[in-house]
XYZ file of C-alpha atoms in Angstrom:
712
model
C 0.000 0.000 0.000
C 1.453 3.351 -1.094
C -0.823 6.361 -0.734
C 0.292 9.628 -2.307
C -1.300 13.039 -2.236
C -0.872 14.630 -5.668
C -2.010 17.751 -7.513
C -4.296 17.530 -10.565
C -2.695 19.086 -13.669
C -3.518 19.707 -17.329
C -2.391 17.054 -19.837
C 0.759 18.437 -21.492
C -0.029 17.476 -25.129
C -3.059 16.594 -27.310
C -1.345 13.347 -28.249
C -1.155 12.309 -24.589
C -4.798 13.343 -24.115
C -5.882 10.780 -26.699
C -4.123 7.960 -24.800
C -6.863 8.198 -22.121
C -4.230 7.615 -19.449
C -3.467 9.745 -16.432
C 0.046 11.176 -17.060
C 2.620 11.133 -14.245
C 6.339 11.471 -13.674
C 8.203 8.146 -13.798
C 9.513 8.841 -10.273
C 5.943 8.511 -8.926
C 4.472 5.569 -10.886
C 5.604 3.232 -13.637
C 4.298 3.337 -17.206
C 1.231 1.058 -17.629
C 0.522 0.848 -13.897
C -3.109 1.188 -12.681
C -4.060 3.603 -9.880
C -7.101 4.590 -7.820
C -7.719 8.359 -7.805
C -9.804 9.461 -4.806
C -11.306 12.924 -5.317
C -13.537 12.873 -2.214
C -14.340 10.425 0.583
C -17.052 8.820 -1.565
C -15.673 9.202 -5.117
C -12.958 6.896 -6.427
C -11.846 6.334 -10.031
C -9.413 3.879 -11.605
C -6.953 5.039 -14.291
C -4.102 3.524 -16.212
C -1.061 5.824 -16.019
C 1.524 6.821 -18.586
C 4.832 8.373 -17.522
C 6.207 11.481 -19.216
C 9.130 13.688 -18.228
C 7.188 16.933 -18.811
C 4.971 16.227 -15.808
C 6.435 17.381 -12.494
C 6.843 14.844 -9.720
C 3.883 15.042 -7.384
C 1.504 16.046 -10.179
C -0.962 13.852 -12.057
C -2.228 15.215 -15.413
C -5.664 14.577 -16.891
C -7.243 15.366 -20.265
C -10.334 17.581 -20.486
C -12.787 14.642 -20.920
C -11.215 12.924 -17.918
C -11.490 16.037 -15.746
C -15.159 16.447 -16.761
C -15.899 12.821 -15.928
C -14.147 12.907 -12.546
C -15.118 16.497 -11.713
C -11.573 17.784 -11.159
C -10.143 21.256 -11.322
C -6.539 22.174 -12.020
C -4.449 22.199 -8.808
C -6.940 20.118 -6.806
C -5.420 17.644 -4.335
C -6.244 13.967 -4.902
C -5.230 10.730 -3.175
C -3.552 8.231 -5.525
C -3.129 4.547 -4.684
C -1.810 1.678 -6.865
C -4.464 -0.810 -8.048
C -4.129 -4.408 -9.247
C -6.790 -6.069 -11.434
C -7.980 -9.603 -10.793
C -7.600 -10.882 -14.377
C -9.712 -13.909 -13.617
C -12.727 -11.769 -12.733
C -12.217 -8.213 -13.997
C -11.413 -8.616 -17.706
C -13.955 -7.003 -20.020
C -15.985 -9.403 -22.172
C -18.063 -6.857 -24.089
C -17.807 -3.093 -23.997
C -20.604 -0.899 -25.380
C -19.426 2.586 -26.306
C -21.666 5.518 -27.205
C -19.843 7.906 -29.541
C -20.171 11.307 -31.146
C -17.904 13.900 -32.726
C -15.813 15.815 -30.220
C -16.150 19.070 -32.162
C -18.931 20.119 -34.509
C -16.388 21.223 -37.110
C -15.255 17.600 -37.327
C -18.683 16.394 -38.455
C -18.324 13.953 -41.341
C -21.240 12.533 -43.325
C -19.266 9.537 -44.581
C -19.969 6.273 -42.739
C -17.516 4.887 -40.191
C -16.686 1.193 -40.281
C -17.268 -0.089 -36.746
C -15.357 -3.323 -37.370
C -12.224 -1.357 -38.189
C -12.823 1.039 -35.311
C -13.160 -1.854 -32.850
C -9.860 -3.356 -33.968
C -8.113 0.029 -33.629
C -9.695 0.643 -30.234
C -8.522 -2.664 -28.740
C -5.074 -2.272 -30.280
C -4.574 1.170 -28.765
C -6.233 0.597 -25.388
C -5.114 -2.954 -24.668
C -4.567 -3.526 -20.911
C -6.182 -0.222 -19.966
C -8.763 0.345 -17.234
C -12.308 1.381 -18.147
C -15.282 2.218 -15.947
C -18.988 2.619 -16.613
C -19.769 6.213 -17.605
C -16.156 7.103 -18.362
C -15.507 9.705 -21.058
C -12.710 8.939 -23.484
C -11.216 10.924 -26.361
C -10.032 8.944 -29.357
C -9.209 9.549 -33.027
C -11.206 7.259 -35.293
C -9.754 7.269 -38.809
C -10.724 10.603 -40.356
C -11.301 12.760 -37.267
C -11.487 12.964 -33.494
C -14.588 11.666 -31.814
C -15.634 11.832 -28.191
C -16.338 8.412 -26.723
C -18.577 8.519 -23.683
C -21.008 6.419 -21.671
C -18.800 3.300 -21.641
C -20.403 0.189 -20.220
C -18.605 -3.029 -19.421
C -21.191 -5.707 -20.108
C -19.393 -8.882 -19.179
C -20.903 -12.132 -17.989
C -21.197 -10.673 -14.508
C -22.077 -7.096 -15.445
C -18.928 -5.566 -13.910
C -18.656 -1.786 -13.414
C -14.863 -1.699 -13.698
C -12.753 -3.812 -15.998
C -9.555 -4.282 -17.930
C -9.657 -4.195 -21.731
C -7.778 -7.118 -23.247
C -7.130 -8.415 -26.749
C -10.220 -10.647 -26.630
C -12.595 -7.928 -25.459
C -15.473 -7.225 -27.846
C -16.217 -3.574 -28.572
C -19.661 -2.487 -29.742
C -20.371 1.076 -30.856
C -23.604 3.003 -30.812
C -24.034 6.608 -31.812
C -25.347 9.272 -29.459
C -29.061 10.004 -29.629
C -28.774 13.325 -31.493
C -25.597 12.496 -33.382
C -25.298 12.645 -37.182
C -22.527 10.051 -37.110
C -23.103 7.215 -39.602
C -22.003 3.726 -38.552
C -21.686 0.593 -40.654
C -20.388 -2.910 -39.967
C -21.179 -5.648 -37.472
C -19.542 -4.010 -34.427
C -22.450 -1.770 -33.586
C -25.639 -2.071 -31.643
C -28.620 -3.446 -33.482
C -30.720 -0.460 -34.380
C -34.273 -0.512 -33.175
C -36.815 0.076 -35.857
C -40.560 0.340 -35.965
C -41.985 -2.684 -37.691
C -44.060 -1.970 -40.765
C -46.201 -4.992 -39.987
C -48.548 -5.259 -37.026
C -47.591 -8.476 -35.218
C -51.283 -9.266 -34.588
C -52.311 -8.628 -38.182
C -53.287 -11.418 -40.525
C -55.085 -11.837 -43.806
C -57.976 -13.781 -42.347
C -59.046 -10.872 -40.122
C -59.207 -8.717 -43.239
C -61.450 -11.216 -44.980
C -58.793 -12.219 -47.470
C -58.098 -15.854 -48.267
C -56.782 -18.071 -51.023
C -54.056 -15.604 -51.974
C -51.075 -17.055 -50.118
C -48.985 -17.305 -53.268
C -49.754 -13.765 -54.366
C -49.034 -12.302 -50.939
C -45.893 -14.383 -50.666
C -44.629 -12.842 -53.895
C -45.472 -9.357 -52.648
C -43.627 -9.878 -49.374
C -40.656 -11.476 -51.114
C -40.163 -8.589 -53.525
C -41.293 -5.615 -51.440
C -41.112 -6.364 -47.731
C -38.627 -9.183 -47.179
C -35.775 -6.826 -46.376
C -37.983 -4.775 -44.036
C -38.538 -7.582 -41.577
C -34.863 -8.552 -41.338
C -32.362 -6.850 -38.998
C -30.893 -3.605 -40.339
C -27.374 -4.929 -39.941
C -28.023 -7.952 -42.134
C -29.731 -5.831 -44.777
C -26.738 -3.480 -44.860
C -24.378 -6.418 -45.312
C -26.443 -7.568 -48.286
C -25.539 -4.236 -49.809
C -28.595 -3.391 -51.884
C -31.797 -5.177 -51.035
C -33.141 -2.532 -48.686
C -34.557 -0.393 -51.417
C -33.802 1.462 -54.521
C -30.299 2.908 -54.806
C -28.551 5.310 -57.269
C -24.893 4.964 -58.165
C -22.864 7.866 -59.582
C -19.474 7.304 -61.185
C -17.057 10.135 -61.817
C -15.802 9.989 -65.413
C -12.149 9.025 -65.719
C -9.567 11.410 -67.135
C -11.424 14.579 -66.136
C -8.920 15.830 -63.571
C -7.442 14.719 -60.281
C -10.333 15.947 -58.123
C -13.661 17.137 -59.526
C -14.461 20.405 -57.810
C -18.231 20.248 -58.200
C -20.752 17.867 -59.711
C -24.307 19.094 -60.154
C -27.186 17.104 -61.582
C -30.092 19.018 -63.105
C -33.473 17.643 -64.001
C -35.630 19.001 -66.799
C -35.812 22.425 -65.116
C -32.848 24.537 -66.296
C -30.669 26.251 -63.704
C -28.505 28.813 -65.502
C -27.021 30.007 -62.210
C -24.897 26.852 -62.320
C -22.740 28.481 -64.935
C -21.373 30.960 -62.370
C -18.622 28.353 -61.982
C -16.943 30.205 -64.844
C -15.933 33.047 -62.533
C -13.611 30.733 -60.601
C -11.200 30.757 -63.502
C -9.511 28.177 -65.650
C -7.198 27.131 -62.826
C -10.026 26.027 -60.555
C -11.074 22.415 -60.151
C -13.223 20.718 -62.711
C -16.949 21.442 -62.502
C -19.374 18.936 -63.978
C -22.941 19.894 -64.893
C -25.223 17.010 -65.860
C -28.556 17.606 -67.602
C -30.731 14.551 -67.158
C -33.429 14.063 -69.816
C -32.015 16.967 -71.779
C -34.541 16.388 -74.555
C -37.209 17.795 -72.218
C -35.720 21.318 -72.398
C -33.813 21.266 -75.682
C -36.313 20.138 -78.291
C -35.950 21.261 -81.881
C -36.802 24.947 -82.070
C -40.016 25.728 -83.943
C -41.501 22.266 -83.419
C -43.715 23.066 -80.425
C -47.089 23.814 -81.986
C -49.164 26.408 -80.207
C -46.417 27.174 -77.698
C -45.389 30.636 -76.559
C -41.785 30.087 -77.617
C -40.614 29.257 -74.117
C -38.803 26.112 -75.264
C -37.025 28.049 -78.011
C -35.889 30.627 -75.456
C -34.559 27.899 -73.167
C -32.511 26.391 -75.999
C -31.149 29.830 -76.939
C -30.120 30.533 -73.339
C -28.358 27.196 -72.991
C -26.488 27.745 -76.257
C -25.321 31.176 -75.119
C -24.239 29.856 -71.716
C -22.235 27.028 -73.253
C -20.555 29.300 -75.801
C -20.067 32.297 -73.479
C -17.726 35.191 -74.046
C -14.632 33.442 -72.782
C -13.811 29.817 -73.416
C -12.759 27.970 -70.275
C -11.736 24.370 -69.874
C -12.879 23.788 -66.294
C -16.547 23.051 -67.012
C -17.806 19.727 -68.345
C -21.426 19.682 -69.505
C -23.041 16.277 -69.909
C -26.489 15.749 -71.387
C -28.356 12.457 -71.077
C -31.291 11.303 -73.175
C -32.843 8.276 -74.792
C -34.377 10.418 -77.536
C -31.465 12.104 -79.355
C -33.712 12.694 -82.349
C -35.632 15.332 -80.367
C -32.637 17.507 -79.466
C -32.010 20.728 -81.370
C -29.237 20.187 -83.901
C -27.472 23.434 -82.952
C -26.753 21.954 -79.528
C -24.865 19.047 -81.100
C -22.437 20.946 -83.287
C -18.670 20.992 -82.485
C -17.803 23.204 -79.524
C -21.027 22.384 -77.723
C -22.245 18.852 -77.019
C -19.952 17.584 -79.727
C -19.038 14.161 -78.337
C -21.824 11.646 -78.787
C -21.589 8.427 -76.816
C -24.111 5.627 -77.040
C -24.474 3.686 -73.829
C -25.408 0.275 -75.155
C -26.175 -2.975 -73.433
C -23.158 -4.434 -71.612
C -21.357 -7.376 -73.177
C -20.487 -10.527 -71.244
C -17.374 -9.062 -69.607
C -19.301 -5.938 -68.736
C -22.034 -8.010 -67.129
C -19.401 -9.833 -65.068
C -18.108 -6.509 -63.779
C -21.585 -5.214 -62.977
C -22.560 -8.401 -61.167
C -19.300 -8.315 -59.191
C -20.071 -4.746 -58.125
C -23.571 -5.575 -56.929
C -22.516 -8.753 -55.121
C -19.343 -7.331 -53.546
C -20.949 -6.600 -50.181
C -22.456 -10.082 -49.981
C -19.123 -11.645 -50.904
C -17.334 -9.541 -48.281
C -19.699 -10.657 -45.528
C -19.817 -14.283 -46.754
C -23.481 -14.059 -47.672
C -22.940 -15.259 -51.249
C -23.153 -19.015 -51.738
C -20.091 -20.921 -52.916
C -22.095 -22.313 -55.836
C -22.721 -18.861 -57.337
C -20.639 -18.403 -60.494
C -20.777 -14.799 -61.690
C -19.401 -15.815 -65.097
C -22.277 -18.281 -65.517
C -24.800 -15.612 -64.590
C -23.214 -13.251 -67.130
C -23.719 -15.859 -69.858
C -27.362 -16.364 -68.852
C -28.159 -12.625 -68.784
C -27.706 -11.667 -72.423
C -29.148 -8.234 -73.249
C -29.594 -7.336 -69.566
C -28.994 -3.697 -68.798
C -27.071 -2.589 -65.714
C -30.306 -1.725 -63.914
C -31.757 -5.131 -64.764
C -28.645 -6.872 -63.435
C -28.985 -4.867 -60.231
C -32.636 -5.901 -60.116
C -31.611 -9.533 -60.585
C -29.325 -9.330 -57.543
C -32.083 -7.739 -55.458
C -34.582 -10.358 -56.616
C -32.167 -13.171 -55.702
C -31.654 -11.600 -52.271
C -35.419 -11.401 -51.794
C -35.788 -15.026 -52.873
C -33.133 -16.082 -50.368
C -34.805 -14.102 -47.594
C -38.150 -15.579 -48.519
C -36.915 -19.024 -47.498
C -36.981 -17.769 -43.910
C -40.278 -15.873 -44.167
C -43.729 -17.347 -43.881
C -46.153 -14.856 -45.395
C -49.455 -16.660 -44.957
C -51.820 -15.511 -42.224
C -48.927 -13.993 -40.281
C -45.436 -12.837 -41.128
C -42.782 -14.788 -39.277
C -39.009 -14.986 -39.590
C -36.893 -17.880 -38.393
C -34.115 -15.717 -36.936
C -32.004 -18.691 -35.893
C -31.767 -19.855 -39.500
C -31.623 -16.300 -40.820
C -28.260 -15.804 -39.131
C -26.894 -18.365 -41.603
C -28.602 -16.768 -44.605
C -26.806 -17.109 -47.940
C -27.863 -16.213 -51.479
C -27.405 -19.366 -53.536
C -27.173 -20.162 -57.245
C -30.743 -21.429 -57.219
C -31.966 -18.039 -55.986
C -30.436 -16.333 -59.011
C -31.767 -18.929 -61.441
C -35.246 -18.717 -59.907
C -35.200 -14.936 -60.250
C -34.037 -15.241 -63.858
C -36.913 -17.545 -64.632
C -39.707 -15.828 -62.744
C -38.864 -12.245 -61.794
C -36.462 -10.353 -64.024
C -36.886 -10.266 -67.796
C -34.738 -7.989 -69.973
C -36.544 -5.240 -71.853
C -34.370 -6.038 -74.873
C -34.628 -9.787 -74.629
C -37.095 -12.551 -75.377
C -40.730 -12.696 -74.348
C -41.131 -16.421 -73.772
C -44.900 -16.111 -73.372
C -45.193 -15.012 -77.003
C -43.358 -18.097 -78.215
C -45.337 -20.410 -75.982
C -48.552 -19.126 -77.575
C -47.261 -19.405 -81.143
C -45.727 -22.879 -80.716
C -48.360 -24.181 -78.330
C -48.645 -27.577 -80.050
C -45.070 -27.873 -81.253
C -43.876 -28.261 -84.835
C -45.341 -31.233 -86.725
C -42.784 -32.295 -89.355
C -45.334 -34.000 -91.616
C -43.112 -34.028 -94.717
C -40.149 -32.683 -96.670
C -41.613 -29.166 -97.060
C -41.467 -28.604 -93.292
C -37.980 -30.104 -93.018
C -36.697 -27.902 -95.866
C -38.245 -24.796 -94.296
C -36.526 -25.466 -90.964
C -33.192 -26.272 -92.650
C -33.343 -23.134 -94.806
C -34.189 -21.099 -91.740
C -31.146 -22.513 -89.907
C -28.913 -21.572 -92.857
C -30.214 -17.999 -92.752
C -29.581 -17.882 -88.987
C -25.966 -18.988 -89.507
C -25.526 -16.459 -92.297
C -26.716 -13.687 -89.999
C -24.341 -14.810 -87.254
C -21.235 -15.427 -89.308
C -21.331 -13.143 -92.343
C -19.961 -9.627 -92.032
C -21.036 -8.796 -95.584
C -24.733 -9.342 -94.909
C -25.546 -7.967 -91.428
C -29.189 -7.709 -92.532
C -30.894 -10.922 -93.678
C -34.618 -11.106 -94.376
C -36.850 -13.997 -95.405
C -40.561 -14.265 -96.171
C -42.478 -17.390 -95.222
C -45.487 -17.402 -97.528
C -48.222 -19.944 -98.039
C -51.939 -20.593 -97.675
C -53.803 -19.857 -94.436
C -53.458 -22.387 -91.580
C -50.261 -23.869 -93.031
C -48.272 -23.087 -89.837
C -46.144 -20.173 -91.092
C -46.176 -18.266 -87.791
C -45.245 -21.349 -85.782
C -42.337 -22.095 -88.147
C -41.142 -18.476 -87.980
C -41.274 -18.533 -84.166
C -39.431 -21.876 -84.099
C -36.638 -20.610 -86.385
C -36.298 -17.502 -84.205
C -36.245 -19.524 -80.996
C -33.632 -21.989 -82.304
C -31.400 -19.094 -83.404
C -30.430 -18.421 -79.788
C -30.309 -14.676 -80.507
C -30.452 -12.604 -77.307
C -33.102 -10.261 -78.747
C -36.204 -11.720 -80.405
C -39.432 -9.805 -80.889
C -42.614 -10.667 -82.772
C -44.314 -7.769 -84.524
C -47.876 -9.023 -84.665
C -51.112 -7.264 -85.650
C -52.886 -8.692 -82.592
C -50.721 -6.379 -80.439
C -51.857 -3.305 -82.407
C -55.634 -3.638 -82.410
C -57.211 -0.188 -82.380
C -53.953 1.608 -83.215
C -54.096 4.550 -85.572
C -51.835 4.462 -88.606
C -49.335 6.770 -86.911
C -49.361 4.796 -83.670
C -48.889 1.538 -85.571
C -45.902 2.971 -87.457
C -44.353 4.156 -84.200
C -44.867 0.744 -82.559
C -43.260 -1.057 -85.502
C -40.360 1.411 -85.585
C -39.754 0.975 -81.851
C -39.391 -2.794 -82.294
C -36.720 -2.255 -84.947
C -34.981 0.483 -82.912
C -34.811 -1.870 -79.933
C -33.428 -4.608 -82.181
C -30.570 -2.358 -83.278
C -29.411 -2.062 -79.654
C -28.503 -5.749 -79.500
C -25.556 -7.290 -81.316
C -27.707 -10.152 -82.605
C -31.432 -9.670 -83.116
C -34.353 -11.382 -84.778
C -37.645 -9.673 -85.629
C -40.645 -11.708 -86.775
C -43.084 -9.559 -88.790
C -46.189 -11.708 -88.645
C -49.220 -11.588 -90.966
C -47.989 -8.648 -92.999
C -51.267 -8.105 -94.895
C -53.061 -7.681 -91.551
C -50.443 -5.142 -90.427
C -51.200 -3.260 -93.623
C -54.967 -3.320 -92.894
C -55.454 -4.935 -96.298
C -58.985 -5.826 -97.421
C -59.810 -7.068 -100.940
C -62.798 -4.726 -101.262
C -61.409 -1.725 -103.022
C -58.701 -2.898 -102.414
C -57.789 -0.923 -99.333
C -54.650 -0.793 -97.205
C -52.590 1.607 -95.074
C -50.074 3.327 -97.307
C -48.416 4.912 -94.247
C -47.697 1.502 -92.691
C -46.625 0.127 -96.085
C -44.028 2.857 -96.553
C -42.756 2.382 -92.988
C -42.314 -1.367 -93.554
C -40.603 -0.838 -96.910
C -38.055 1.436 -95.223
C -37.491 -0.669 -92.096
C -37.197 -3.988 -93.940
C -34.415 -2.563 -96.117
C -32.672 -0.352 -93.561
C -29.072 -1.461 -92.947
C -28.190 -2.348 -89.370
C -25.806 -0.056 -87.430
C -22.154 -1.027 -87.400
C -21.536 -4.110 -85.294
C -25.224 -5.060 -85.206
C -26.787 -7.987 -87.071
C -30.476 -8.458 -87.735
C -32.556 -11.351 -89.063
C -36.077 -10.478 -90.227
C -38.666 -13.238 -90.736
C -41.919 -12.173 -92.377
C -45.072 -14.234 -92.803
C -47.936 -13.738 -95.238
C -50.863 -15.655 -96.725
C -51.209 -13.231 -99.656
C -48.060 -13.358 -101.741
C -49.970 -11.857 -104.667
C -50.861 -8.799 -102.592
C -47.246 -8.250 -101.514
C -46.128 -8.527 -105.145
C -48.549 -5.799 -106.162
C -47.249 -3.610 -103.334
C -43.628 -4.306 -104.400
C -42.817 -5.780 -101.009
C -41.425 -9.065 -102.298
C -38.260 -7.310 -103.471
C -37.329 -6.115 -99.971
C -36.830 -9.684 -98.700
C -33.536 -11.471 -99.317
C -35.394 -14.689 -100.114
C -38.736 -16.371 -99.623
C -39.760 -19.867 -98.496
C -43.062 -21.428 -99.569
C -44.959 -23.222 -96.784
C -47.571 -25.488 -98.434
C -50.584 -27.290 -97.044
C -50.725 -31.061 -96.662
C -51.399 -32.279 -100.217
C -51.229 -36.094 -100.135
C -52.849 -38.810 -98.122
C -49.415 -40.097 -97.124
C -48.514 -36.741 -95.637
C -51.814 -36.730 -93.771
C -51.119 -40.183 -92.292
C -47.632 -39.027 -91.255
C -49.140 -36.044 -89.476
C -51.630 -38.227 -87.647
C -48.883 -40.573 -86.470
C -46.841 -37.644 -85.164
C -49.831 -36.205 -83.366
C -50.487 -39.599 -81.702
C -54.142 -38.828 -81.068
C -55.536 -42.091 -82.509
C -54.887 -45.767 -81.970
C -53.754 -48.136 -84.730
C -57.286 -49.264 -85.659
C -58.492 -45.688 -86.016
C -55.484 -44.692 -88.110
C -56.051 -47.736 -90.328
C -59.670 -46.722 -90.993
C -58.641 -43.130 -91.785
C -55.845 -44.394 -94.035
C -58.357 -46.412 -96.109
C -60.230 -43.199 -96.910
C -57.260 -40.966 -97.785
C -54.467 -43.262 -99.070
C -53.452 -42.368 -102.621
C -55.785 -39.391 -102.725
C -54.956 -35.749 -103.261
C -55.854 -33.666 -100.241
C -55.578 -30.012 -99.331
C -55.566 -29.106 -95.662
C -53.453 -26.877 -93.449
C -51.782 -28.347 -90.385
C -53.642 -25.915 -88.093
C -56.971 -26.899 -89.662
C -56.076 -30.571 -89.324
C -55.338 -30.195 -85.627
C -58.649 -28.418 -85.091
C -60.584 -31.224 -86.861
C -58.762 -33.869 -84.845
C -59.814 -32.203 -81.606
C -63.392 -32.071 -82.891
C -63.293 -35.776 -83.730
C -62.066 -36.575 -80.240
C -65.078 -34.770 -78.848
C -67.297 -37.006 -80.990
C -65.485 -40.027 -79.562
C -66.330 -38.767 -76.114
C -69.969 -38.018 -77.125
C -71.200 -40.723 -79.618
C -74.651 -39.139 -79.885
C -73.063 -36.458 -82.066
C -72.562 -39.093 -84.793
C -76.249 -38.914 -85.765
C -75.897 -35.248 -86.654
C -72.749 -35.978 -88.633
C -74.526 -38.633 -90.725
C -77.253 -36.139 -91.595
C -74.521 -34.024 -93.220
C -73.110 -36.890 -95.309
C -74.053 -35.278 -98.620
C -71.583 -32.477 -97.777
C -68.829 -35.012 -97.180
C -65.304 -33.696 -97.684
C -61.836 -34.840 -96.692
C -62.196 -33.052 -93.394
C -65.450 -34.805 -92.528
C -64.031 -38.158 -93.686
C -61.454 -37.794 -90.938
C -64.147 -36.594 -88.543
C -66.535 -39.484 -89.264
C -63.858 -42.175 -89.422
C -62.921 -41.514 -85.858
C -66.541 -41.242 -84.765
C -67.669 -44.495 -86.459
C -64.829 -46.352 -84.764
C -66.448 -45.491 -81.464
C -69.979 -46.753 -82.127
C -69.119 -49.998 -83.965
C -69.352 -53.173 -81.804
């Protein structure tokens, strides 16, 4: 026992203040020793001391936060006694630290990584004494912060403890602090649940919609019922995010970046007064076509748009030319922008932001999965290169959406969204986004805008392709040759083919099958059934948009189905839309942009009409799709359809073998289904016999199947 009466002094340097030790002369106490400081009969505090030769013997120096915590004044007498920790009982297990900036001028909006801060804290304060409520000053990375309200929360809830290498440090920000914390080493933030725990669908009178509600929760609310910390580690699934990338090669440090919406803000150009030696200033006009339309094109306007364009032109040109301002305009309608704005010296550099290629998709996916990979939330079976191959024609936003959808799918495995919303938190701690989550999202959730609409193909090839003879085989083979020509030939980036033949011969199904087998990343069907009620102008715009979208992909296929219907052709008159005709004539012959290849497949049942309209010449070649013309072909079709047994096929064969027939495959399939209904309802046969004097090949097939049912 060695009691000393000492005088409280001011810490000699800021560096020593941040050690959070009481500073003494080495003649009084040894460096790293622990002492009890008694400021009154009832107030005792434990400090770790650091020796320094600038402190006079008999003095003990404290930092300002320490003096505030203890309630000391300079020159006050205190009793100092050595203190030894019981390391078996007084080592800190977990320390919770409430933090804020020491000075308001040090406020920083950037987030602080609590994991890194915890490691730095333990490294600097290893083997130091800490007490509940103690105030500590410490520099955390970018600036000084005041650490206060320390609590040692060990297994026994000790009030005084020794920080060791194994101590866990948890940070929480002060109640009114603007400090942003990220990482695992922070307190779990309380949040108000968006879902009433007692709420369920049944009380609202809603039932039978479990699947629909499950999808809603998976896509919209899954991340809201998980802990904030886990959502942050996922990186992106909490909501919509915007990412801004500074352009490379624009200067060491951009001085200012300002993003403007459609409303012009000419005051931004005051950056000119800073001079050519100032930092780079970037002004971005989003949707610039909204304020810079072609002058004189706004009918009935007061000329406001023209004035806006004139002002922007004068601001860009200016009196003095400076090189410290970069103006960027963004639009998806460059055709609407006034040409004067695009001349050299103004917005002279035109850059098309196309769809990312495979390597680009790998980079984008790596960016959006980086946080998951860092926190080991990405499954080992996830291959980003594989996902890049499977996401042809995905835009960056769609790839980001794919990652969010996969995260939601993974979360949904731990959410039961039936009558109540429940989360298995024990399993959720081991949550990982697996390969199956991405593949499920690819199949069900995220479809590229410039990709393939599988539903269209399912409707056009509902019953498959029936190869009833050589004409069908030749059509498919010729189509494959044209696909390979489009892929491999640089001399013919535009290839077009017309499939023509009688109605119900299966032209649309063959065109859809050729397109599907091509494997092109962009396939669209331009069909008149999607343009019912369109005016001529609207129909032209819809057709043009399909071709414009096709030009954005490196390999594209456009199926122009039922051309005479697109033209609104009727034989009375005859009448047709000349506006649509001229649009098709231009688009079918228009060369693809450099590096883009396009296959066009047209279908028509009126070759004679297209010849009169001079449309046949715009196609590279044409393929005739005939009807079934022989009994042998009919029997082959029946065998492939497998809708009859051997006895029924034998009876039908007796009627049609060696005979000339004329029936389309679609018509044949319809008659077969009718005959099967007769098989199921034999009473219908009586009506069929009453029509025997109108017997044709179609009814022969119909009756042959029906008679086979009623015979003993």
